[in-house]
Coordinates of C-alpha atoms and ligand atoms in Angstrom, one line a residue:
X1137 CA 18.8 -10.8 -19.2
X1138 CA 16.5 -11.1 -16.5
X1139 CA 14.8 -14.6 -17.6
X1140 CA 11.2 -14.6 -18.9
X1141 CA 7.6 -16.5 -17.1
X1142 CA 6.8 -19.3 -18.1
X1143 CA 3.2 -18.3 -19.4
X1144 CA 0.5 -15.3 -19.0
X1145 CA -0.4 -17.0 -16.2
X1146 CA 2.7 -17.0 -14.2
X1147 CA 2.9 -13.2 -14.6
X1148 CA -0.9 -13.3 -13.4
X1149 CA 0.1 -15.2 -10.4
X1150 CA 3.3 -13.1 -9.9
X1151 CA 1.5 -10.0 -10.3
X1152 CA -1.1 -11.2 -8.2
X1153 CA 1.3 -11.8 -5.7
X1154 CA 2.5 -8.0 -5.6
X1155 CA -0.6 -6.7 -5.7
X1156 CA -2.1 -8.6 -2.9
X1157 CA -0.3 -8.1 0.5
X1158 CA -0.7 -5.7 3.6
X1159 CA -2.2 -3.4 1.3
X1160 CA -5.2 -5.3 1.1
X1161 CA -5.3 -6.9 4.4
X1162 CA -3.7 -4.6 7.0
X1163 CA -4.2 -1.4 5.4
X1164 CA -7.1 -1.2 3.4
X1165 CA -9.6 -2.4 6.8
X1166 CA -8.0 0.7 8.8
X1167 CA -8.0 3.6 6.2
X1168 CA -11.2 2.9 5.7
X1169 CA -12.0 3.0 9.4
X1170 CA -9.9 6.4 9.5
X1171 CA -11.8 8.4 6.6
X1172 CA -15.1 7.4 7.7
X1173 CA -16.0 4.1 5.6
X1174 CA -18.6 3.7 2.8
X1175 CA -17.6 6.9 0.7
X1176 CA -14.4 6.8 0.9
X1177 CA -14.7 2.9 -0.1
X1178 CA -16.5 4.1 -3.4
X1179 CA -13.9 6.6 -4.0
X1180 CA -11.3 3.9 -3.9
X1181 CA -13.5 1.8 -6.5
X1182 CA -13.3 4.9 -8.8
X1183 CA -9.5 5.8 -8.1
X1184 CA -8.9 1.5 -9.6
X1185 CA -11.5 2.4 -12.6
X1186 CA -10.3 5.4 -13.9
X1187 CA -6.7 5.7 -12.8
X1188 CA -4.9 1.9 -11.2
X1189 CA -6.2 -0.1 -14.0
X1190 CA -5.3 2.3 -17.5
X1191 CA -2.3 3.1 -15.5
X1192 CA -1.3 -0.4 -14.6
X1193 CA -1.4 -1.2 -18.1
X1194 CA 0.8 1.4 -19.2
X1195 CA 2.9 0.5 -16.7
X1196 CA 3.1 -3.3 -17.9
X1197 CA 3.5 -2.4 -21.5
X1198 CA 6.7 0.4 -20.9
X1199 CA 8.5 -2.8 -18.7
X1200 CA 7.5 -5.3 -21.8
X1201 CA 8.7 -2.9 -24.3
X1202 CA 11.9 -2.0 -22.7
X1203 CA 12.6 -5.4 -20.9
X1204 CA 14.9 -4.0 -18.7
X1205 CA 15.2 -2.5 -14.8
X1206 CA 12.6 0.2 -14.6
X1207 CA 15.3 2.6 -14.3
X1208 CA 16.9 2.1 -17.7
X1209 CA 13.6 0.9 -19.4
X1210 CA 12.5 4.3 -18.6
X1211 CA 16.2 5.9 -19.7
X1212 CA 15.7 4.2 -22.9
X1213 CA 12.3 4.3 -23.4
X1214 CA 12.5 8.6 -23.0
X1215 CA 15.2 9.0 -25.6
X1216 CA 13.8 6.6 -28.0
X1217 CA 10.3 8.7 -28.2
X1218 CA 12.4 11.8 -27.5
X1219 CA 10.6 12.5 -24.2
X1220 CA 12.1 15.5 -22.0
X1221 CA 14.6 14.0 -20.1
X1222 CA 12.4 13.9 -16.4
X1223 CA 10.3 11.0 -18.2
X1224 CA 13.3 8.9 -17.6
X1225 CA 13.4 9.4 -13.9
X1226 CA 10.2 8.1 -13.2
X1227 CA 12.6 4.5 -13.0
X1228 CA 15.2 6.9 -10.3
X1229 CA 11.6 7.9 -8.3
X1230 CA 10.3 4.4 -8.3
X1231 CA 13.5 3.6 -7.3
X1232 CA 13.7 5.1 -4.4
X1233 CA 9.9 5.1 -3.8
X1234 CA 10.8 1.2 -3.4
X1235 CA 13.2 2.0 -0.7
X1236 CA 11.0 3.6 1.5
X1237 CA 7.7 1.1 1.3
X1238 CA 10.4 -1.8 1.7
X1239 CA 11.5 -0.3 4.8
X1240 CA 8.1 -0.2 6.5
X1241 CA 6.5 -2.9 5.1
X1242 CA 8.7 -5.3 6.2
X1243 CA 7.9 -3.4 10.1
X1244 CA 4.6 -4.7 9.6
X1245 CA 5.2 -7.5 7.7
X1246 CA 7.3 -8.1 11.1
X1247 CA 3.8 -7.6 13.4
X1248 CA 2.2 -10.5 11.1
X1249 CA 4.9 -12.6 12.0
X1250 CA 4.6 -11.7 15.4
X1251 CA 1.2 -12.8 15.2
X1252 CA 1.6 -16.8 13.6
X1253 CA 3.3 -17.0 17.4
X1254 CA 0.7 -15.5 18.9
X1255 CA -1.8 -17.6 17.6
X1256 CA 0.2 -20.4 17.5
X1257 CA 0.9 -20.2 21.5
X1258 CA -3.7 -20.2 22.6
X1259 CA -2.7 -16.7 23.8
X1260 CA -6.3 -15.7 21.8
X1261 CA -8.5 -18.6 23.1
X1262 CA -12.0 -16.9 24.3
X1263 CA -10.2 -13.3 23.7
X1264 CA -12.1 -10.0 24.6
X1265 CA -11.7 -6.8 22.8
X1266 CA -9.2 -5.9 25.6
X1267 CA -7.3 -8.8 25.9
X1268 CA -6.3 -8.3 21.8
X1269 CA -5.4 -4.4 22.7
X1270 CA -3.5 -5.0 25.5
X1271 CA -1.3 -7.8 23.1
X1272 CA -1.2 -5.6 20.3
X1273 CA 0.0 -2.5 22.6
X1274 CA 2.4 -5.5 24.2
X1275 CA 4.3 -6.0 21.0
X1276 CA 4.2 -2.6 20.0
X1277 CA 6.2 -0.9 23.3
X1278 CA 9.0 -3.3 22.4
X1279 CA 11.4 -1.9 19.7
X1280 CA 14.2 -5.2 20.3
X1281 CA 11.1 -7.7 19.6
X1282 CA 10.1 -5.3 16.3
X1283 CA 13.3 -4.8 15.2
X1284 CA 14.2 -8.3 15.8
X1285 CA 10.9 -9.4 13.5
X1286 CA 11.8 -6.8 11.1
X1287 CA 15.5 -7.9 10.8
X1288 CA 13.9 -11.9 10.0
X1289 CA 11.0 -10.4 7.6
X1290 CA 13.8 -8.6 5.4
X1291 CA 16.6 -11.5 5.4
X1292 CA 13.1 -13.4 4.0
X1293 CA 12.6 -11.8 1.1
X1294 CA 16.5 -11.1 0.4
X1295 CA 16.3 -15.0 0.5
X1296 CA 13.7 -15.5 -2.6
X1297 CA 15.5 -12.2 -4.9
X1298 CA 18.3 -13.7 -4.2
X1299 CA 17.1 -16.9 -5.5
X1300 CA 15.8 -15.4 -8.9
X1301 CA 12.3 -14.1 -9.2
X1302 CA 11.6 -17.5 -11.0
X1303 CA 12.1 -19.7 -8.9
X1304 CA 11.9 -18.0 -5.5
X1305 CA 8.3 -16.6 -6.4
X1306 CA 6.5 -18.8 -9.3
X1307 CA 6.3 -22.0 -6.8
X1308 CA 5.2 -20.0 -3.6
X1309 CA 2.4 -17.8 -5.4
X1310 CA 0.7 -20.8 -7.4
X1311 CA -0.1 -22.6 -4.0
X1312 CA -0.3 -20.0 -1.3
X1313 CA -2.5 -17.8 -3.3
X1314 CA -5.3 -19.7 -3.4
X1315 CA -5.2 -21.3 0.1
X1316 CA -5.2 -17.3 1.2
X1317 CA -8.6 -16.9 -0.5
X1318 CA -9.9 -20.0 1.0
X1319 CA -8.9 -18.6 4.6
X1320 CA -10.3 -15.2 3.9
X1321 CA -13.8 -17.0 2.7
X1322 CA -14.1 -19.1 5.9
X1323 CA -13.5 -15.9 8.3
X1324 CA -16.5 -15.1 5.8
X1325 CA -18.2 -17.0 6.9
X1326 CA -17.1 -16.4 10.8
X1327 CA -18.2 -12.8 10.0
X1328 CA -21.5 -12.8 8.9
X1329 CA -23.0 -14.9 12.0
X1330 CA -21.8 -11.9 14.1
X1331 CA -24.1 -9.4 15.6
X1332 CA -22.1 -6.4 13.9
X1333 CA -22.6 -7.7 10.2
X1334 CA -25.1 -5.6 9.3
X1335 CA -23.3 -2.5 10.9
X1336 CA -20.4 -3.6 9.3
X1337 CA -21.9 -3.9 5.6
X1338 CA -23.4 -0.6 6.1
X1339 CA -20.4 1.1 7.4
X1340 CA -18.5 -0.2 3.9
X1341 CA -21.2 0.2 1.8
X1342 CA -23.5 3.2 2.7
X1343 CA -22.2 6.2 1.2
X1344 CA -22.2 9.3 3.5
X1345 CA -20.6 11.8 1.4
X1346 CA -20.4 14.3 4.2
X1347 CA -17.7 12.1 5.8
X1348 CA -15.8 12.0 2.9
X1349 CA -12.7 15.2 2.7
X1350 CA -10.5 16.0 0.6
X1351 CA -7.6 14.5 2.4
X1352 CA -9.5 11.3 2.5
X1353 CA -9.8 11.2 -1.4
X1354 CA -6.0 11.7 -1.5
X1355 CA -5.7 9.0 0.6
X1356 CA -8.0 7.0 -1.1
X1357 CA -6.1 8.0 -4.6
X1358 CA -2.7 6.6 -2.9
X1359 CA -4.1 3.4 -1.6
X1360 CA -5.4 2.8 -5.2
X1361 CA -1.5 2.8 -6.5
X1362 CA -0.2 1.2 -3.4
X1363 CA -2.8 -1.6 -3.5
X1364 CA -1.9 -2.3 -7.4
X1365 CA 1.8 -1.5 -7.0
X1366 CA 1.8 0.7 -9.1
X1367 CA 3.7 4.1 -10.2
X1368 CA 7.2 3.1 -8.6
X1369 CA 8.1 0.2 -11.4
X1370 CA 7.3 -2.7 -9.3
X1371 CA 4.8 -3.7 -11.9
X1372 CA 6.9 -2.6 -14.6
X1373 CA 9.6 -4.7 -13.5
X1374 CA 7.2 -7.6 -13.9
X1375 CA 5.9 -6.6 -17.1
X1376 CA 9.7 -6.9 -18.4
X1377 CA 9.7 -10.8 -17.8
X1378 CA 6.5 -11.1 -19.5
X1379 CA 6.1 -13.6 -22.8
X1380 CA 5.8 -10.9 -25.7
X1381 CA 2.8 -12.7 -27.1
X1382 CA 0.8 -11.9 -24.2
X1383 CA -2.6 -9.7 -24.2
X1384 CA -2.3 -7.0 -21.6
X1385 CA -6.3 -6.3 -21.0
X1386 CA -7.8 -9.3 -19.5
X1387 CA -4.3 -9.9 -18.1
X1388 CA -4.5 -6.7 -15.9
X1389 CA -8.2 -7.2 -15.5
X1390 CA -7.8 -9.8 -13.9
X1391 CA -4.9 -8.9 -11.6
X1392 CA -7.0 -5.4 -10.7
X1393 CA -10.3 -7.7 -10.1
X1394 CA -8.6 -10.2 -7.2
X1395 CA -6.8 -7.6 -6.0
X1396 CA -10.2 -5.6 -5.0
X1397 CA -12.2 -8.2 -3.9
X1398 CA -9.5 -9.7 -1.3
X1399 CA -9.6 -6.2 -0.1
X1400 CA -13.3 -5.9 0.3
X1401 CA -13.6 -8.9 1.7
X1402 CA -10.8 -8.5 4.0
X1403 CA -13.3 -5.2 4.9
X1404 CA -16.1 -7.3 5.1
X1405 CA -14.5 -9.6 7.7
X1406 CA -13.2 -6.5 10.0
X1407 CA -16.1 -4.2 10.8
X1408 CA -18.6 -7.0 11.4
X1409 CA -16.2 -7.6 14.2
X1410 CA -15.5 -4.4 15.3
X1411 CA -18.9 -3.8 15.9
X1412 CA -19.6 -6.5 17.8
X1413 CA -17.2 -6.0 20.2
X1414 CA -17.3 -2.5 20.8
X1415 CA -14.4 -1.7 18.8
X1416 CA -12.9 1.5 17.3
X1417 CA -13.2 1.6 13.6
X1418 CA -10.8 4.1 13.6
X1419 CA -7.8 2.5 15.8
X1420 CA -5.3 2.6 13.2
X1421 CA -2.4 0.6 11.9
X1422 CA -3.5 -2.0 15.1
X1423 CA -6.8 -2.7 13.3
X1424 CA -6.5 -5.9 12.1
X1425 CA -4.4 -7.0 15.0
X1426 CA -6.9 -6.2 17.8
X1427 CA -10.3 -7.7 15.8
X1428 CA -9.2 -10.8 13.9
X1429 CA -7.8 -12.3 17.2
X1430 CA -11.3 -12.0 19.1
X1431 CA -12.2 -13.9 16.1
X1432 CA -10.2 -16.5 16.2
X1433 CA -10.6 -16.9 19.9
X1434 CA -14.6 -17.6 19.1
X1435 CA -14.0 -20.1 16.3
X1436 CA -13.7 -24.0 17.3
X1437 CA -10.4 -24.7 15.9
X1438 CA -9.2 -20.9 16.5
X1439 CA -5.9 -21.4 17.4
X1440 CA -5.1 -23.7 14.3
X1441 CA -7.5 -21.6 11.9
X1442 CA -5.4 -18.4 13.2
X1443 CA -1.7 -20.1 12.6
X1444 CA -2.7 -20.7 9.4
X1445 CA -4.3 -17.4 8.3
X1446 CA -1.6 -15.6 9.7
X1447 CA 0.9 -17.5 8.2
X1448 CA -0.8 -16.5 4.8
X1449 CA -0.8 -13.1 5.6
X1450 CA 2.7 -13.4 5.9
X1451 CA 3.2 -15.3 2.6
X1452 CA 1.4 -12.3 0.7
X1453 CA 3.6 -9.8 2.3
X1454 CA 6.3 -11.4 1.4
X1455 CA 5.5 -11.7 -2.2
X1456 CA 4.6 -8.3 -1.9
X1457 CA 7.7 -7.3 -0.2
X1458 CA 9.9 -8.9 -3.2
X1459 CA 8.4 -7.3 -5.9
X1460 CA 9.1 -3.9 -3.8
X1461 CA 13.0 -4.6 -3.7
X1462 CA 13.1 -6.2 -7.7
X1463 CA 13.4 -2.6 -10.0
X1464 CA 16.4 -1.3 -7.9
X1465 CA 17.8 -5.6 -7.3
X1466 CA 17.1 -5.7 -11.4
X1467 CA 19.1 -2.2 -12.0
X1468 CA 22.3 -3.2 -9.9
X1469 CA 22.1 -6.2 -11.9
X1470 CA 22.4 -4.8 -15.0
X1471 CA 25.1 -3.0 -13.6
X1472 CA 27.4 -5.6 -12.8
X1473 CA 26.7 -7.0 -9.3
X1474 CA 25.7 -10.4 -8.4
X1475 CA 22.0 -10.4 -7.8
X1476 CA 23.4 -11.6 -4.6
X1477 CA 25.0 -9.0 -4.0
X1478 CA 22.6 -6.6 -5.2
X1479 CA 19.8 -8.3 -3.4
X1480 CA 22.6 -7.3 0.2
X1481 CA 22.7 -4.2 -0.7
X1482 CA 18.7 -3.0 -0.9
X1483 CA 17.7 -5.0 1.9
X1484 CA 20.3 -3.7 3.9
X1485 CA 19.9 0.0 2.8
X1486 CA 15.9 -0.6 3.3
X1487 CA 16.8 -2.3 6.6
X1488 CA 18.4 0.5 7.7
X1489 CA 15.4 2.8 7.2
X1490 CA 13.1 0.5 8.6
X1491 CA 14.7 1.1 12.6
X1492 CA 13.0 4.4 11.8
X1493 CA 9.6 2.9 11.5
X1494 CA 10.5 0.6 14.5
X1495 CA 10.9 3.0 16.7
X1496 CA 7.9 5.5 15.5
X1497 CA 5.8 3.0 17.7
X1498 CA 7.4 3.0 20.9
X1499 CA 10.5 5.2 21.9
X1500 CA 10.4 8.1 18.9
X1501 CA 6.6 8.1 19.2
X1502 CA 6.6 11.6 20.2
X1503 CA 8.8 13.0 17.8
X1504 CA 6.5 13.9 14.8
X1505 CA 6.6 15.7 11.3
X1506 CA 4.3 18.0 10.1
X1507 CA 2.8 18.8 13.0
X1508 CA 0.0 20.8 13.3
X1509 CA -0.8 22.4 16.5
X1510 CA -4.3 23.9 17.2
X1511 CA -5.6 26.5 19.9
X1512 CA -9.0 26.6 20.8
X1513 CA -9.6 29.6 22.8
X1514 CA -12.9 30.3 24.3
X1515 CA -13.2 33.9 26.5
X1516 CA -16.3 35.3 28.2
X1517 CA -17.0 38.9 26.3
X1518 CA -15.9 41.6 28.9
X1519 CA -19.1 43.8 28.5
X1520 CA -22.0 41.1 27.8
X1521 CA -20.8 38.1 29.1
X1522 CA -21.1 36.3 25.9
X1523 CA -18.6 33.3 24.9
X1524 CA -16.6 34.1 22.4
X1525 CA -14.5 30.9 20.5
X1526 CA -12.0 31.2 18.7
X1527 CA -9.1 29.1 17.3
X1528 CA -5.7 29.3 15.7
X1529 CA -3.5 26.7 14.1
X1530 CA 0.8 26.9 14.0
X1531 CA 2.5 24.4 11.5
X1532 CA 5.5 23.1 12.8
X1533 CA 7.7 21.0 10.4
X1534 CA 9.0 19.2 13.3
X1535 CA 8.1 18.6 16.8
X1536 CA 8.3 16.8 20.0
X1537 CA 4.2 16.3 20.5
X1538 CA 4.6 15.6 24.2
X1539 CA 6.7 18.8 24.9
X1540 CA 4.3 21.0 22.8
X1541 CA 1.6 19.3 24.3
X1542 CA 3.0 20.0 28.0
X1543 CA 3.6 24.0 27.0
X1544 CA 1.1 26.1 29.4
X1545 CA -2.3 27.3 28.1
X1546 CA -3.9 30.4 28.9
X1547 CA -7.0 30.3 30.6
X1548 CA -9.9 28.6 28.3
X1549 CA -7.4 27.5 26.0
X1550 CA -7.3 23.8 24.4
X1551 CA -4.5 22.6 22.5
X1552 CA -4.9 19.4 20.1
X1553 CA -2.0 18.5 18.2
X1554 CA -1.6 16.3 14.8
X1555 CA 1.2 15.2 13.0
X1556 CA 3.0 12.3 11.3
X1557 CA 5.2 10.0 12.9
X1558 CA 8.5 8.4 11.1
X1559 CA 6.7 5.6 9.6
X1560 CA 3.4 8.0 9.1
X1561 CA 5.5 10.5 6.8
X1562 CA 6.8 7.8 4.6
X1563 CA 3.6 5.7 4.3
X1564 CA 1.9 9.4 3.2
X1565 CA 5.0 10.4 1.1
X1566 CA 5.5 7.2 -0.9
X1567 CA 1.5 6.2 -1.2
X1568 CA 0.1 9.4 -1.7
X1569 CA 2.9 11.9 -3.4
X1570 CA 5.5 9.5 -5.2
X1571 CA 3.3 6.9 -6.4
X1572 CA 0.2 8.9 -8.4
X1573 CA 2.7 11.3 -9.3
X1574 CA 5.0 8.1 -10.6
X1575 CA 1.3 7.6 -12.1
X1576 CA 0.9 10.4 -13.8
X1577 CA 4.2 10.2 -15.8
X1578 CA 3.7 7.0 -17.1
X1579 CA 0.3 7.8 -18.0
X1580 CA 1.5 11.3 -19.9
X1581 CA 4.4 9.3 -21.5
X1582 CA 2.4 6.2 -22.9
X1583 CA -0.4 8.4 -23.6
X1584 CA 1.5 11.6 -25.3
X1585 CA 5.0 10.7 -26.4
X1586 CA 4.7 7.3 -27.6
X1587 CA 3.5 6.5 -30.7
X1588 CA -0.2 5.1 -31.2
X1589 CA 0.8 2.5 -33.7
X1590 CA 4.0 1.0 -31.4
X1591 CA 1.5 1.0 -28.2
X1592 CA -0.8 -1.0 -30.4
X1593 CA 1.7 -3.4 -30.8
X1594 CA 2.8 -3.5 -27.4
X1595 CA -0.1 -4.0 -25.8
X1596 CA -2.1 -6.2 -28.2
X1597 CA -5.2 -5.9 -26.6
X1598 CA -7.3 -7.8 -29.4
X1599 CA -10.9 -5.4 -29.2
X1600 CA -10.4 -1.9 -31.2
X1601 CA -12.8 -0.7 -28.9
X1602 CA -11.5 -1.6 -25.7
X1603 CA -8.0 -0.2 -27.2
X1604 CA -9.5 3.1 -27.7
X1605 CA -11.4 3.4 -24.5
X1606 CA -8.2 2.5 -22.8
X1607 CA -5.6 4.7 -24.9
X1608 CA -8.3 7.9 -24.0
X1609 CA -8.2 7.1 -20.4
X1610 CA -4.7 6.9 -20.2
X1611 CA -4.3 10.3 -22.5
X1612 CA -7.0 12.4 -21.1
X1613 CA -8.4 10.7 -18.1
X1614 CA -6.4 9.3 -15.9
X1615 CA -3.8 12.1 -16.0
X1616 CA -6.3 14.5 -15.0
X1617 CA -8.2 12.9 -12.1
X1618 CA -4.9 12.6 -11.0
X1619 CA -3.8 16.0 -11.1
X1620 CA -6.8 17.4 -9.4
X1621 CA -6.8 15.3 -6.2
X1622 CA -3.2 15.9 -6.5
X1623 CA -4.4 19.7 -6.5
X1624 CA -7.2 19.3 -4.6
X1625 CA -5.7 17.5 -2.0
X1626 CA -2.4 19.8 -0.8
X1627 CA -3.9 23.4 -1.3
Ligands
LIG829 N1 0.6 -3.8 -3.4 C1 1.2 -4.3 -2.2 C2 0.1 -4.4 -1.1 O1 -1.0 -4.1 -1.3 C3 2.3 -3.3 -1.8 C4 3.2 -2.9 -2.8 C5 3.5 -1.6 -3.0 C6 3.9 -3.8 -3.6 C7 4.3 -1.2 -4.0 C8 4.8 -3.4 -4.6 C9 5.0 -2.1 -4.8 O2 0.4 -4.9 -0.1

């Protein structure tokens, strides 16, 4: 109903497409600045091994064999195997999963955009560290100029669903993705004549387990299914437009392979620079946007050089971005609407939501979730004189930081207070709750209720061996490493 690609290939490309985006470029660099670098980098590697890639090809094969939205691929798919009935709302999860990323992604696919002007204007020419903070900051205090970004990046991508998957993505993938990896190669290049390369090779690749908590394997976990898209149908979607004939291993191999190394490289282009210039590793969503600029203000050509990269950065969000919106565009579909009018509908809805992550940045910065609010009390002992430190944490499920933060202390007291903006609480929500958990469910379905003869045939993977390997991940494996970070990582 949907149409079918033209070839393995053009899924490969279109999958590509998904899979590589602001995960890999934007968010990828500045988690791994957050939780400490080189461990939690190896943990990530892992999290693809053992749980993206058997569950990506689960996921692939449940959107082959039901070649419909996720959410009815899933209805059918459940009965058919007869599945308890929750199996067939991991399509209503990723549904709504799809809502949520859409409605930040396109925030920040609205900074990258942002950015192509930026570059575009010399504003970087000869930057400083500061220079690129104090633009960065610039854009970010102005919730009309990030809405107004937001608002173009989303009527984008309705554009190309609109359009049909077919031809709004096949055309745009086959060219853009390859000039991307040429970009990313020649900032490569930029980076490894920098003073900070060695720093920032070690800081990727040295492996200081002592950095490494459990939140950050969580994290790490998350990024692993947000980086593949995986666990909230956007891959199954694809899958469903796939030629039957098609093997599923190298196919997803492949897909997993490019979509790692354009993230490590992206890492190995960063943290050269922020070393060099004295940068933060751990500054956050703004990473990318304070250190590539300095580096396009050092490079003879910069300005051009830095249009262009950003304008690819752009062009893998947005065929990112699309593949977010397809399961719920496919499922209104199926139920009768126009796909233009069904492509309306989730932008808008995921529009909507996004003003929340606008304004997480700027005016409802303050207004946090999950906040946790420490008290670090340290009081001389009465009798000897001694110091005596103590400290005590309050949870508060929501909270104005700057008020809390502006209560009075008692004498000796510090307060230091943590929580999760808007945009923070669905970024953590979607990437690390809904997606593994999305994971998990596809992996226990393909692996437990369906039978080992019709996966076979699904997934025509053309080595015994690698079938077996692959089917006992997905039973055994990747079920379990996923429920204990899952454990793990909220006790
Ligand atoms: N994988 C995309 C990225 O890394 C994001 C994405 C998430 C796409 C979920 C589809 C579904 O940018």
């Amino acid at each position: 109903m949907h149409g079918i690609w033209g070839s393995r290939w053009t899924f490969i490309l279109a999958a590509t497409g998904s899979a590589v985006g602001l995960g890999n470029i934007w968010k990828f660099p500045y988690i791994t600045g957050e939780n400490g670098g080189g461990a939690f980098v190896l943990m990530y590697l892992v999290c693809i091994l053992i749980a993206g890639v058997p569950v990506m090809m689960a996921e692939v094969l449940l959107g082959r064999k039901g070649r419909m939205s996720p959410i009815h691929t899933m209805q059918a798919l459940a009965r058919e195997n007869n599945a308890p009935r929750l199996f067939s709302g991991i399509g209503w999860m990723g549904a709504v999963s799809g809502f949520f990323i859409l409605s930040f992604y396109s925030v920040i696919a609205g900074w990258t955009l942002a950015y192509v002007g930026k570059l575009a204007s010399g504003e970087f020419a000869g930057a400083t560290g500061e220079v690129a903070k104090a633009s960065f900051g610039g854009l970010l205090s102005d919730p009309w100029m990030l809405l107004g970004l937001h608002t173009f990046f989303m009527l984008m991508t309705g554009f190309v669903i609109a359009r049909g998957v077919k031809h709004g993505l096949e055309d745009s993938v086959r060219l853009l993705m390859p000039m991307l990896f040429l970009m990313l190669i020649l900032l490569l290049g930029y980076s490894i004549t920098t003073p900070g390369f060695v720093q920032g090779w070690d800081f990727l690749f040295t492996f200081d387990f002592s950095k490494l908590t459990t939140h950050s394997v969580v994290v790490a976990l998350g990024h692993a299914f947000f980086t593949l898209s995986l666990g909230m149908g956007a891959i199954m979607a694809y899958g469903a437009y796939m030629p039957a004939q098609a093997s599923l291993g190298k196919t997803i191999l492949a897909v997993a392979f490019l979509d790692t190394l354009v993230a490590l490289v992206a890492g190995l282009i960063i943290f050269p620079i922020v070393f060099s210039h004295g940068l933060e590793p751990a500054s956050g969503p703004g990473l990318i946007f304070q250190t590539l600029p300095i580096a396009f203000g050092a490079l003879p050509g910069g300005t051009l050089i830095g249009t262009v990269f950003f304008v690819l950065v752009v062009i893998a969000a947005w065929s990112s971005a699309i593949s977010i919106a397809e399961p719920a565009v496919a499922w209104a579909v199926e139920n009768g609407f126009s796909r233009a009018k069904a492509t309306f509908g989730v932008c808008f809805l995921a529009w909507l939501l996004g003003i929340g992550s606008v304004l997480s940045f700027n005016d409802w910065g303050d207004e946090q979730f999950f906040v946790t609010e420490t008290i670090a009390t340290t009081v001389a002992d009465a009798s000897t004189g001694e110091e005596i430190q103590s400290s005590e944490s309050v949870f508060h499920l929501y909270a104005n930081t700057t008020e809390l933060n502006a209560e009075p202390l008692a004498d000796g007291a510090e307060r230091s207070v943590k929580g999760k903006t808007f945009f923070d609480l669905l970024d953590f929500i979607t990437a690390n709750v809904m997606m593994p958990l999305g994971g998990v469910f596809i992996a226990i379905f393909v692996g437990w209720f369906m039978s080992r003869e019709s996966v076979a045939a699904e997934a025509r993977v053309k080595s015994p061996l690698l079938f077996n390997i692959w089917r006992f991940m997905v039973r055994y494996i990747s079920p379990v490493a996923i429920f204990i970070i899952f454990v793990e990582g909220l006790s």
